[in-house]
Short mmCIF file of C-alpha atoms and ligand atoms in Angstrom, two decimals:
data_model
loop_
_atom_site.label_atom_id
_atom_site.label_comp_id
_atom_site.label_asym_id
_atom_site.label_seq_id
_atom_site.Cartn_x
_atom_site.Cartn_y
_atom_site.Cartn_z
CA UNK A 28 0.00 0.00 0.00
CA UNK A 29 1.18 3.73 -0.83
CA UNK A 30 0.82 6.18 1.65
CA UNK A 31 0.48 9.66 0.42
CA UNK A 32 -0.07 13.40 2.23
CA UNK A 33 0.74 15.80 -0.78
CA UNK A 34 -2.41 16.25 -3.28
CA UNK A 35 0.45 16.74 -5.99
CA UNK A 36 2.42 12.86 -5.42
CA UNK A 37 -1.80 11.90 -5.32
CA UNK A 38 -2.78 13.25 -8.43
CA UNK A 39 0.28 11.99 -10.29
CA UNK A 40 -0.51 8.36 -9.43
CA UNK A 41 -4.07 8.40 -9.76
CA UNK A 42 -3.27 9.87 -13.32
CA UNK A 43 -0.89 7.10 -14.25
CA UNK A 44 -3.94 4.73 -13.05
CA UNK A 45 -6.44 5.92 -15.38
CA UNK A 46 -3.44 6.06 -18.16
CA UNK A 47 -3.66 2.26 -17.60
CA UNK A 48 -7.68 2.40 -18.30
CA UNK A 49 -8.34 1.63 -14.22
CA UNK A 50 -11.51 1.99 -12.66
CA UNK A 51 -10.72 3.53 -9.26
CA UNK A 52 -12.89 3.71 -6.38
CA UNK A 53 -12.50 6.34 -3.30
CA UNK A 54 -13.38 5.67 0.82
CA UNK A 55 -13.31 8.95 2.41
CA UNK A 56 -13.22 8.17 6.61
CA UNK A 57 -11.84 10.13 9.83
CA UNK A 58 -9.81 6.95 10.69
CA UNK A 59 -10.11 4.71 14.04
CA UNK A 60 -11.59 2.23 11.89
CA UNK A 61 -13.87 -0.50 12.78
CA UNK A 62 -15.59 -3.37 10.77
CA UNK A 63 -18.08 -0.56 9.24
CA UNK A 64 -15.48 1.03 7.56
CA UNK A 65 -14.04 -2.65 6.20
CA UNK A 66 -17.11 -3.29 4.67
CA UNK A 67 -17.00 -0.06 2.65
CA UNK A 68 -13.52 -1.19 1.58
CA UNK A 69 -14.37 -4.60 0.87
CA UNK A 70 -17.25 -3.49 -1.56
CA UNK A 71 -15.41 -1.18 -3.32
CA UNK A 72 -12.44 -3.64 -4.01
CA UNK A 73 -15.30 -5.78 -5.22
CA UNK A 74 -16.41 -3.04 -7.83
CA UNK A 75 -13.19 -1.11 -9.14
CA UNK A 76 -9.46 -2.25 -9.82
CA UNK A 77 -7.63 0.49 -7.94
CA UNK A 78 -9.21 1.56 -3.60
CA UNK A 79 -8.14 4.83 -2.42
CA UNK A 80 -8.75 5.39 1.20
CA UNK A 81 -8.45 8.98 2.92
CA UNK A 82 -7.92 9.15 6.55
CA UNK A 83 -8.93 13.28 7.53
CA UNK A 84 -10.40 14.51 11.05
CA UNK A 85 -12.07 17.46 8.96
CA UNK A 86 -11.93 20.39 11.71
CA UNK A 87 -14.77 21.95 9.67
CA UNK A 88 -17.30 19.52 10.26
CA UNK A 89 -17.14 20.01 14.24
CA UNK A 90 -18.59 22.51 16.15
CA UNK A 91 -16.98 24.48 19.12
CA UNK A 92 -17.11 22.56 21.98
CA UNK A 93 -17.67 19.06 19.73
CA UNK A 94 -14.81 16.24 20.27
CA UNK A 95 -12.36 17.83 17.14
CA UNK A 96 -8.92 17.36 19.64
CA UNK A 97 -9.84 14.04 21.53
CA UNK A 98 -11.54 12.32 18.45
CA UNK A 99 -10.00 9.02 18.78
CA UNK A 100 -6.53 9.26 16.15
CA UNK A 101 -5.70 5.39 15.72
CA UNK A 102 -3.28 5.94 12.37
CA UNK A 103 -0.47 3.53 12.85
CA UNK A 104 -3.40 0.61 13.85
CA UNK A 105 -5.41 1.99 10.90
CA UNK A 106 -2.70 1.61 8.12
CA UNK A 107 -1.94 -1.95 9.63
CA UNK A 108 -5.50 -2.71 8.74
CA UNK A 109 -5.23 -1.28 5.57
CA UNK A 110 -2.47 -3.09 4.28
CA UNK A 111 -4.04 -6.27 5.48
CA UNK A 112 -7.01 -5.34 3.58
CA UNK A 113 -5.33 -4.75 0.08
CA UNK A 114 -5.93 -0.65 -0.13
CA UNK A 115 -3.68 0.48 -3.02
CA UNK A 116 -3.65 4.11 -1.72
CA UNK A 117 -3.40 5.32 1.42
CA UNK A 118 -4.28 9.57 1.41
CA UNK A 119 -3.05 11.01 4.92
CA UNK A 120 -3.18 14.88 4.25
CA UNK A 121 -2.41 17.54 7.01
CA UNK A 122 -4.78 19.91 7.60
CA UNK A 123 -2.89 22.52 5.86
CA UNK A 124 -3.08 20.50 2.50
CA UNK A 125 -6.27 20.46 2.64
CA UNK A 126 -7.08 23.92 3.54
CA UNK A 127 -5.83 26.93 2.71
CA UNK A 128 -4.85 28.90 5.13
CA UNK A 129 -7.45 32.00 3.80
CA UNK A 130 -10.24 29.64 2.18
CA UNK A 131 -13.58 31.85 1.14
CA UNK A 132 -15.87 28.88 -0.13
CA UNK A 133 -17.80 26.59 1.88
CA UNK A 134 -20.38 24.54 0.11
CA UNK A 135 -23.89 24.22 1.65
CA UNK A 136 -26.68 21.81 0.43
CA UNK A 137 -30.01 24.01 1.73
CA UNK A 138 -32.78 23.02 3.66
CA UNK A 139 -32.14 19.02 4.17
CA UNK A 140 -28.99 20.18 5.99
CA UNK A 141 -31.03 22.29 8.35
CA UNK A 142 -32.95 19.18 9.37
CA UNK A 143 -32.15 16.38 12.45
CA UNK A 144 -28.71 16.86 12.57
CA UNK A 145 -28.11 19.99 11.29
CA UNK A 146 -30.71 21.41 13.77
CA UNK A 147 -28.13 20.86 16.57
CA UNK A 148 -24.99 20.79 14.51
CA UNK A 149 -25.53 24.10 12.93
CA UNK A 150 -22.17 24.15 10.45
CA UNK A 151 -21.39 20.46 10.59
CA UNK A 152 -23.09 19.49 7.27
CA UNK A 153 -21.58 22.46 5.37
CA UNK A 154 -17.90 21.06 6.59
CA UNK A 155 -19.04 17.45 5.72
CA UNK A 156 -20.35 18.31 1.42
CA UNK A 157 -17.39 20.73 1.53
CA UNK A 158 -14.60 17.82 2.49
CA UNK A 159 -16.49 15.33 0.24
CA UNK A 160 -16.38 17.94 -2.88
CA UNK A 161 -13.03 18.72 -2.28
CA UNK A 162 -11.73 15.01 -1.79
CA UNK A 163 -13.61 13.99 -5.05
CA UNK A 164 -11.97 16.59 -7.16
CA UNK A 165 -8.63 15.62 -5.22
CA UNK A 166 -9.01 12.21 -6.43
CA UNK A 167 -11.17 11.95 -9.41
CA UNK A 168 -12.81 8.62 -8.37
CA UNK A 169 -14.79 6.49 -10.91
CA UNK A 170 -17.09 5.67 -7.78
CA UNK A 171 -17.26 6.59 -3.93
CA UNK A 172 -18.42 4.38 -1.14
CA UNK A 173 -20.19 5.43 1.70
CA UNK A 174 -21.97 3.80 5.08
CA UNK A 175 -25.98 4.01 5.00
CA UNK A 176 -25.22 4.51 8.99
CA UNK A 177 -25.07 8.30 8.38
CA UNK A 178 -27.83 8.04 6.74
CA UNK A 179 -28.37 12.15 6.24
CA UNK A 180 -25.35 12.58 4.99
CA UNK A 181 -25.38 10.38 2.25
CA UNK A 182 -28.73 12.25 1.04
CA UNK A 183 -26.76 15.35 1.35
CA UNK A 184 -24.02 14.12 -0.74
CA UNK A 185 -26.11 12.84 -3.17
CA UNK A 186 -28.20 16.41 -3.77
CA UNK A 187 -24.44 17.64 -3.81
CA UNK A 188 -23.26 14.79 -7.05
CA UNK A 189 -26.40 15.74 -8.31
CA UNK A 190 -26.66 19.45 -8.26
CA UNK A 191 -22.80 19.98 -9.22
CA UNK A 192 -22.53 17.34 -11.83
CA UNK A 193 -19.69 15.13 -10.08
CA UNK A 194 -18.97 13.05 -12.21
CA UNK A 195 -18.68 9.68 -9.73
CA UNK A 196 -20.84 6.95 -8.78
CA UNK A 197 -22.21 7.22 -5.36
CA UNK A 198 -22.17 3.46 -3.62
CA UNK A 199 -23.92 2.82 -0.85
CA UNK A 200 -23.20 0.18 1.96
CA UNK A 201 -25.54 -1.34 4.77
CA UNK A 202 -25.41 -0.69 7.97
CA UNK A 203 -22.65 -2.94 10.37
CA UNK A 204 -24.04 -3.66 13.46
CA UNK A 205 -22.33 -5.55 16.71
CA UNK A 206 -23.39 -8.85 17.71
CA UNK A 207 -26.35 -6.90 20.28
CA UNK A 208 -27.61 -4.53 17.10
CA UNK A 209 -25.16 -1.30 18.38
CA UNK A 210 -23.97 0.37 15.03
CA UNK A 211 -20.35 0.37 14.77
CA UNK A 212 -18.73 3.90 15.18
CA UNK A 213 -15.85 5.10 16.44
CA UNK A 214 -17.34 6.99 19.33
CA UNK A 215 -18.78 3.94 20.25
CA UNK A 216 -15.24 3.86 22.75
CA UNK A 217 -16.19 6.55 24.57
CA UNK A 218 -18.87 4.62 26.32
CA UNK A 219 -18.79 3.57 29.64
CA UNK A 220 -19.08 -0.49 30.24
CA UNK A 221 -22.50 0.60 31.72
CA UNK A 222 -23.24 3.18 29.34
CA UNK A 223 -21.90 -0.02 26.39
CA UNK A 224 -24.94 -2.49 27.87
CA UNK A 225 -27.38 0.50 27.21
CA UNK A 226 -26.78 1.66 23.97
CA UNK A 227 -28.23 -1.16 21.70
CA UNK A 228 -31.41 -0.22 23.19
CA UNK A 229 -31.35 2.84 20.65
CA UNK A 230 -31.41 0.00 17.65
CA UNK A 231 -34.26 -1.96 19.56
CA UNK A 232 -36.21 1.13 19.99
CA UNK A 233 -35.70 2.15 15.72
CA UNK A 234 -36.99 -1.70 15.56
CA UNK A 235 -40.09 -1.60 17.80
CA UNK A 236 -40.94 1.54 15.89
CA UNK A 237 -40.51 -0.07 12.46
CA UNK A 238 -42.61 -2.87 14.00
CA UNK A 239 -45.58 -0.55 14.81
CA UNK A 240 -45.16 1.19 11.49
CA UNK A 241 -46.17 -2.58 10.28
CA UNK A 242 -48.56 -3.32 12.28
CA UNK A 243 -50.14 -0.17 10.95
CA UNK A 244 -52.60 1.04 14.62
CA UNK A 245 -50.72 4.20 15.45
CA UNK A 246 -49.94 7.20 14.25
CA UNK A 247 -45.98 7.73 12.93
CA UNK A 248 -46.40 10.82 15.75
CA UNK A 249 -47.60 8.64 18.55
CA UNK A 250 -45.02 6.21 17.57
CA UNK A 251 -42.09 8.47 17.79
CA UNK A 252 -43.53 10.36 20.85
CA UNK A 253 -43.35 6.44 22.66
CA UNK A 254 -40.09 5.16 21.62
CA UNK A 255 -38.56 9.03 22.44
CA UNK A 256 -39.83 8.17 26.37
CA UNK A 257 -38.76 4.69 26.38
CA UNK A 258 -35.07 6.38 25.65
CA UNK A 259 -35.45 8.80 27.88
CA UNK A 260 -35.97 6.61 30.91
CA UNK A 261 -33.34 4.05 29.86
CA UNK A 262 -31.14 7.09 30.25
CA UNK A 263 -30.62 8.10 26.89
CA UNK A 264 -30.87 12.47 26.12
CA UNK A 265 -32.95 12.05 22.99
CA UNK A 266 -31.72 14.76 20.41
CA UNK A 267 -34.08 13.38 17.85
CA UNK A 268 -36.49 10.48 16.77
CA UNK A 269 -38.04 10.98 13.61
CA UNK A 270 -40.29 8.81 11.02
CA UNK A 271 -39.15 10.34 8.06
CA UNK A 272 -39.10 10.33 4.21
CA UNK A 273 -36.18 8.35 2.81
CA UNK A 274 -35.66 11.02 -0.04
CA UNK A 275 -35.82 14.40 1.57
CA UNK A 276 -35.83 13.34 5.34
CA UNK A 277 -39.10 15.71 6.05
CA UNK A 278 -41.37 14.29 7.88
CA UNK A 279 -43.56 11.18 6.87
CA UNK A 280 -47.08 10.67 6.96
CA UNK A 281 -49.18 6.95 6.40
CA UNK A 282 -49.24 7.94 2.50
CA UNK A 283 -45.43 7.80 2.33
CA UNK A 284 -43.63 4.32 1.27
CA UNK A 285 -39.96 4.86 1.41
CA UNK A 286 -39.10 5.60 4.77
CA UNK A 287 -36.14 5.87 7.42
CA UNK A 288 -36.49 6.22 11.45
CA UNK A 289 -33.59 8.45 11.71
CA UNK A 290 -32.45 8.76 16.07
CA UNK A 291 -29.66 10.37 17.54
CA UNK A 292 -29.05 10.46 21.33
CA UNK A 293 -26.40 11.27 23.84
CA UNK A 294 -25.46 8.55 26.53
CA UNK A 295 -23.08 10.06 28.56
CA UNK A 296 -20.83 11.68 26.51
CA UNK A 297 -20.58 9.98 23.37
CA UNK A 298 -23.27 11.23 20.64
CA UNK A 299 -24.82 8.06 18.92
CA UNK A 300 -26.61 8.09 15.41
CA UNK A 301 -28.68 5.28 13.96
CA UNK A 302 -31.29 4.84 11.53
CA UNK A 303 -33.86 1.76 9.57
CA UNK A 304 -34.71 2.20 6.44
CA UNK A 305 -38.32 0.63 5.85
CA UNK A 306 -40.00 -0.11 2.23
CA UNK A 307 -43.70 -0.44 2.67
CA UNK A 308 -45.85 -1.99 -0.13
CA UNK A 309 -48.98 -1.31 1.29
P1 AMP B 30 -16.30 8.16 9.52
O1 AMP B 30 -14.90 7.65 9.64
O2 AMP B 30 -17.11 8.03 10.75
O3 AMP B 30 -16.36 9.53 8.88
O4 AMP B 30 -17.02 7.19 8.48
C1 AMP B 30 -16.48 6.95 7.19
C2 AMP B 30 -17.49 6.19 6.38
O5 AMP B 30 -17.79 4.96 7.03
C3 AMP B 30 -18.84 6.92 6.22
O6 AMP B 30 -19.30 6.75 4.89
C4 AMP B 30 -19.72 6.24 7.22
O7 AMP B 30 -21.09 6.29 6.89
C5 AMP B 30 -19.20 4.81 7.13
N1 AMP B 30 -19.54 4.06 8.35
C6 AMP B 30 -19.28 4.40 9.63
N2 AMP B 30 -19.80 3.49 10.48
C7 AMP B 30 -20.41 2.55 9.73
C8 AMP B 30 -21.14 1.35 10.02
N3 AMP B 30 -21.35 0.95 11.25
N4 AMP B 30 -21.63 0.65 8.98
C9 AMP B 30 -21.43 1.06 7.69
N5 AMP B 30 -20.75 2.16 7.36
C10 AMP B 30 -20.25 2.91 8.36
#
């Protein structure tokens, strides 16, 4: 595996690649990684002949006061795991390669990054479509994976593809769960061992609402209003749970048939995301 920081030594390989007619497919992640991430890898080996892997803690995508300094930094682990899994290209930029130092644009995808998230993490969406545009035109990928486990900001990326005609495939990948349903994350470490046998009750509450969504007797209000308290006294701070539309995340009503339960919570101090996608046919 190659390990590069410099965009120039990045672009001059990835050029010789496609000189060689190679399909090459791009994993953008913050590092620590975790069986979630592997999977992205793992499909995108599957589905191109050259996997470029970018390991960035974009400062722009946290908030004052968010975990930016103590977010777990696991590099010489990570690139282990990397070269075990086959990567060809290892991207490792400093923060001033990325940025310069008197930057004016920002990109912003309006209104869906306003919602859930957004409400609480006011910039955080704007830093996330503005590291993904700028590591696509870095590295030119035929395709780019990324985990359905953040699930908003995969519909924000793909409004960004869309509405600034990047010219890459967007992949998707399930989410990877642990044995008792937790979603894999790398905050997942800053539980507690208590706060660790807790947590999976935020996936059994997204399933007993997806159950009562089947079963059809409440109302998607009702539903969320119940789950929300069944959080709350399991000690979870409930930022949001929301039975929404899977294509613009508003709201969703009994008419809708696409849908996602999209929850985040705070246990302790770790902030955990999750989310079930649902297809009705009725
Ligand atoms: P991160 O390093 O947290 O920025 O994540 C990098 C990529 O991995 C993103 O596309 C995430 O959606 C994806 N990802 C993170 N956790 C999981 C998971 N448990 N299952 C699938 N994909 C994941």
């Amino acid at each position: 595996m190659k390990t590069l920081n410099s965009i120039l030594s990045l672009r001059s390989l990835i050029t010789d690649w496609k000189r060689q007619q190679m399909s090459i497919a791009f994993v953008p992640t913050m590092g620590n990684l975790h069986k979630g991430h592997l999977e992205l890898i793992k499909a995108a080996k599957e589905k191109s002949d050259k996997v470029v892997v970018s390991i960035f803690v974009n400062p722009t995508q946290f908030s004052e006061g968010e975990d930016f300094e103590n977010y777990p930094r696991t590099q010489q682990q990570d690139i282990k795991t990397l070269v075990t899994y086959d990567v060809d290209l290892l991207f490792l930029p400093l923060i001033e390669e990325i940025y310069h130092s008197e930057a004016k644009t920002m990109i912003t995808v309006a209104d869906i990054s306003n919602l859930h998230c957004g409400k609480m993490r006011k910039a955080h969406f704007s830093g996330v479509a503005t590291i993904v545009c700028k590591l696509l035109n870095i590295v030119q990928p035929d395709r780019i994976f990324l985990g359905e486990k953040d699930f908003q900001q995969l519909a924000i990326i793909r409004l960004m593809v869309r509405d600034l005609n990047i010219a890459v495939i967007i992949d998707s990948v399930k989410i990877i769960r642990e044995t008792d349903g937790l979603a894999m994350s790398s905050r997942n470490g800053y539980l507690t061992a208590e706060q660790r046998k807790i947590a999976p009750n935020l996936y059994q509450g997204l399933c007993n609402a997806a159950d009562k969504i089947k079963q059809n007797l409440q109302s998607f209000r009702e539903i969320e209003q119940q789950q929300q308290c069944v959080l709350i006294n399991l000690g979870f701070k409930v930022d949001y749970f929301s039975i929404c539309r899977a294509n613009d995340l508003l709201f969703a009503d009994k008419n809708d048939k696409e849908l996602v339960i999209l929850a985040a919570v705070t246990l302790g101090k770790p902030r955990l995301i999750d989310n079930i996608y649902i297809k009705r046919w009725s």
